[in-house]
Coordinates of C-alpha atoms in Angstrom, one line a residue:
Chain A
Q71 CA 0.0 0.0 0.0
S72 CA 2.4 2.6 -1.1
A73 CA 1.0 6.1 -1.6
L74 CA 0.4 7.2 -5.2
T75 CA 2.9 9.7 -6.4
Q76 CA 1.8 13.3 -7.2
P77 CA 3.9 16.4 -7.9
R78 CA 4.3 18.4 -4.8
S79 CA 3.0 21.6 -6.5
V80 CA 1.8 23.0 -9.8
S81 CA 1.0 26.6 -10.7
G82 CA -0.6 28.6 -13.4
S83 CA -2.0 32.0 -14.2
P84 CA -5.7 32.7 -14.3
G85 CA -7.2 31.3 -17.5
Q86 CA -4.4 28.8 -18.1
S87 CA -4.6 25.0 -17.8
V88 CA -2.7 22.8 -15.4
T89 CA -2.4 19.0 -15.2
I90 CA -1.7 16.9 -12.1
S91 CA -0.3 13.4 -12.5
C92 CA -1.0 10.5 -10.1
A93 CA 1.4 7.6 -10.6
G94 CA 0.5 4.2 -9.2
S95 CA 1.1 0.6 -10.1
S96 CA -0.6 -2.4 -11.8
N97 CA -2.1 -3.2 -8.4
D98 CA -4.1 0.0 -8.0
V99 CA -4.4 2.7 -10.7
G100 CA -3.6 0.3 -13.5
A101 CA -5.9 -2.4 -12.3
Y102 CA -9.2 -0.6 -11.7
N103 CA -11.2 2.2 -13.1
Y104 CA -11.8 3.4 -9.6
V105 CA -9.7 6.5 -9.5
S106 CA -11.1 9.6 -7.8
W107 CA -9.9 13.1 -7.2
Y108 CA -10.5 15.5 -4.3
Q109 CA -10.1 19.2 -3.7
Q110 CA -9.3 20.3 -0.2
Y111 CA -9.1 23.8 1.2
P112 CA -7.2 24.5 4.4
G113 CA -9.1 23.4 7.5
K114 CA -11.9 21.9 5.4
A115 CA -12.9 18.3 4.6
P116 CA -12.0 17.1 1.1
K117 CA -14.5 17.4 -1.8
L118 CA -15.0 14.8 -4.5
I119 CA -14.4 16.3 -7.9
I120 CA -13.8 13.3 -10.2
Y121 CA -14.8 9.6 -9.7
E122 CA -14.3 6.5 -11.8
V123 CA -11.5 8.1 -13.7
I124 CA -13.5 10.5 -15.8
E125 CA -16.9 11.1 -14.1
R126 CA -17.8 14.5 -12.5
P127 CA -20.3 14.7 -9.6
S128 CA -23.2 17.0 -10.1
G129 CA -22.2 20.6 -9.5
V130 CA -18.5 20.2 -10.4
P131 CA -17.5 22.5 -13.2
S132 CA -16.6 20.9 -16.6
R133 CA -13.2 22.7 -16.2
F134 CA -12.2 19.7 -14.2
S135 CA -11.5 16.5 -16.1
G136 CA -9.9 13.2 -15.4
S137 CA -8.1 10.6 -17.5
K138 CA -5.9 7.5 -17.1
S139 CA -3.2 5.9 -19.1
G140 CA -1.6 2.7 -17.8
N141 CA -0.6 3.1 -14.2
T142 CA -0.9 6.9 -14.2
A143 CA -4.1 9.0 -13.8
S144 CA -4.3 12.7 -14.4
L145 CA -6.5 15.6 -13.4
A146 CA -6.7 18.6 -15.7
I147 CA -8.0 22.0 -14.7
S148 CA -8.7 24.4 -17.5
G149 CA -9.5 28.1 -17.3
L150 CA -7.8 28.3 -13.9
Q151 CA -9.6 30.5 -11.4
A152 CA -8.5 32.0 -8.1
D153 CA -10.6 29.7 -6.1
D154 CA -9.0 26.6 -7.7
E155 CA -6.1 27.3 -5.3
A156 CA -6.2 24.3 -3.0
D157 CA -4.7 20.9 -2.3
Y158 CA -5.6 18.1 -4.7
Y159 CA -5.5 14.4 -3.9
C160 CA -6.0 11.3 -6.1
S161 CA -7.2 8.0 -4.7
S162 CA -7.6 4.5 -6.1
Y163 CA -9.2 1.3 -5.1
A164 CA -6.3 -1.2 -4.6
G165 CA -8.1 -4.5 -4.4
T166 CA -9.4 -6.7 -1.5
Y167 CA -11.4 -3.8 0.0
T168 CA -8.4 -1.5 0.3
G169 CA -7.6 1.9 -1.0
V170 CA -4.7 4.3 -1.3
F171 CA -4.4 8.1 -1.6
G172 CA -1.9 10.2 -3.5
T173 CA 0.8 12.3 -1.8
G174 CA -1.1 15.5 -2.7
T175 CA -0.5 18.5 -4.9
R176 CA -0.8 22.2 -4.0
V177 CA -2.2 24.2 -6.9
T178 CA -1.2 27.9 -6.8
V179 CA -2.8 30.5 -9.0
L180 CA -0.3 33.1 -9.8
Chain B
E152 CA -29.0 17.6 4.0
V153 CA -26.9 14.4 3.8
Q154 CA -24.7 14.4 6.8
L155 CA -22.0 12.5 8.7
V156 CA -21.0 13.5 12.2
A157 CA -17.9 11.9 13.7
S158 CA -17.2 11.8 17.4
G159 CA -15.1 10.0 20.0
G160 CA -11.7 11.6 19.5
G161 CA -9.5 12.9 22.2
L162 CA -6.1 12.8 24.0
V163 CA -5.0 9.2 24.8
Q164 CA -1.8 7.7 26.0
P165 CA 0.3 5.4 23.8
G166 CA -0.8 1.8 24.1
R167 CA -4.4 2.7 25.1
S168 CA -7.6 2.3 23.2
L169 CA -10.3 4.6 21.7
R170 CA -13.5 4.1 19.8
L171 CA -14.7 6.5 17.1
S172 CA -18.3 6.8 16.0
C173 CA -19.9 8.3 12.9
A174 CA -23.6 9.0 12.8
A175 CA -25.2 9.2 9.4
S176 CA -28.4 11.1 8.6
T177 CA -30.8 11.6 5.6
F178 CA -29.5 8.9 3.3
N179 CA -30.0 5.2 3.0
F180 CA -27.0 4.3 5.2
D181 CA -27.3 0.5 4.7
G182 CA -27.0 0.9 0.9
Y183 CA -23.4 2.2 0.9
A184 CA -19.9 1.2 1.8
M185 CA -18.2 3.4 4.4
H186 CA -14.7 4.4 5.1
W187 CA -12.4 6.0 7.6
V188 CA -9.7 8.3 6.3
R189 CA -7.2 10.2 8.5
Q190 CA -5.0 13.3 8.1
A191 CA -2.1 13.9 10.4
P192 CA -1.4 17.6 11.1
G193 CA 0.1 19.3 8.1
R194 CA 0.1 16.0 6.2
G195 CA -1.8 14.3 3.4
L196 CA -4.8 12.1 3.4
E197 CA -4.4 8.4 4.4
W198 CA -7.0 5.8 3.8
V199 CA -7.5 3.7 7.0
S200 CA -10.3 1.2 6.6
S201 CA -13.5 0.4 4.8
I202 CA -16.6 -1.8 5.2
S203 CA -19.1 -2.8 2.6
W204 CA -22.8 -2.2 2.9
N205 CA -23.5 -5.6 4.4
N206 CA -20.3 -6.2 6.4
G207 CA -19.3 -8.7 3.7
G208 CA -16.1 -6.9 2.8
I209 CA -13.6 -5.2 5.2
G210 CA -10.2 -3.8 4.5
Y211 CA -7.4 -2.1 6.5
A212 CA -4.3 -0.1 5.7
D213 CA -1.2 -2.0 6.6
S214 CA -0.3 0.7 9.2
V215 CA -3.4 -0.2 11.3
K216 CA -4.0 -3.9 10.5
G217 CA -4.3 -5.9 13.6
R218 CA -4.9 -2.9 15.8
F219 CA -8.0 -1.2 14.4
T220 CA -11.4 -2.8 13.8
I221 CA -14.1 -1.2 11.7
S222 CA -17.8 -2.1 12.2
R223 CA -21.2 -0.7 11.4
D224 CA -24.7 -0.9 12.8
N225 CA -27.2 -0.3 9.9
A226 CA -30.1 -0.2 12.3
K227 CA -28.5 2.7 14.1
N228 CA -27.1 4.4 10.9
S229 CA -23.7 4.3 12.6
L230 CA -20.1 3.5 11.7
Y231 CA -17.4 2.7 14.2
L232 CA -13.6 2.4 14.4
Q233 CA -12.2 0.6 17.5
M234 CA -8.6 1.6 17.8
S235 CA -6.2 -0.3 20.2
S236 CA -2.5 -0.3 20.9
L237 CA -2.4 3.4 19.8
R238 CA 0.9 4.9 18.7
P239 CA 2.0 8.6 18.5
E240 CA 1.9 8.2 14.7
D241 CA -1.8 7.5 14.8
T242 CA -2.3 11.2 15.8
A243 CA -4.6 12.7 13.1
L244 CA -7.9 14.1 12.2
Y245 CA -10.1 11.1 11.5
Y246 CA -12.8 11.5 8.8
C247 CA -15.7 9.1 8.1
A248 CA -16.7 9.1 4.5
K249 CA -19.5 7.6 2.4
D250 CA -18.7 5.6 -0.7
M251 CA -20.9 6.2 -3.8
N252 CA -21.5 2.5 -4.0
G253 CA -22.5 -0.4 -1.8
I254 CA -19.1 -2.0 -2.3
Q255 CA -15.8 -0.2 -2.0
T256 CA -14.9 1.9 -5.1
N257 CA -13.1 4.6 -3.0
A258 CA -15.3 7.4 -4.4
F259 CA -15.9 9.3 -1.2
D260 CA -18.8 11.7 -2.0
I261 CA -19.8 12.7 1.6
W262 CA -17.4 13.5 4.4
G263 CA -17.8 14.1 8.1
Q264 CA -16.2 17.0 9.8
G265 CA -13.6 14.8 11.4
T266 CA -12.7 14.0 15.0
M267 CA -9.2 14.6 16.3
V268 CA -7.2 11.8 17.9
T269 CA -4.0 12.8 19.8
V270 CA -1.8 10.0 21.1
S271 CA 0.7 11.3 23.6
S272 CA 2.0 10.7 27.1

């Protein structure tokens, strides 16, 4: 159960696009289409923004999109806005009723 | 409003035990898998444990296996985490979270507010 690997930080100017990678293994990200992404503001509980690799919950803007290739999943944020500045975590089902989170990425809007 | 309220945290000495509870309201609790997720101060999220809708599937992180026990009472709309042999590295904010499905898919769509556990002498 090693944590999924994410970049520590990414940044972009308002209106630009950023992508966050989430590197796992053939036992988690590569094995299941159960990858999800969460947005967390300081002092707040995480919020689900992507599930099952590409699906968005109701109310989440289409600026957020997910994808997966092999053992690596990605979250793309287009049209970056000031309130996108937060921590983002990926998560994957890892078999036998277990799960794993990514190391987390701080998104900074310049 | 769909809600999860976690409770039971506190200050506990190393080696002692603690039981966390999570009360669910306004959703069909017995239809969904449930999870515990923790976050140490200033650190990232760590998946701790999960239980399927009917108690048929239970999983634990290696870091807590053999020390923590997850359970649920669907009649009481409640989720529990019995923690024993606590260590300083178990210090964290513990969140309960609802899965979008009856079996574990690790899509946590509803989160509680968290309950803080501090393990220190």
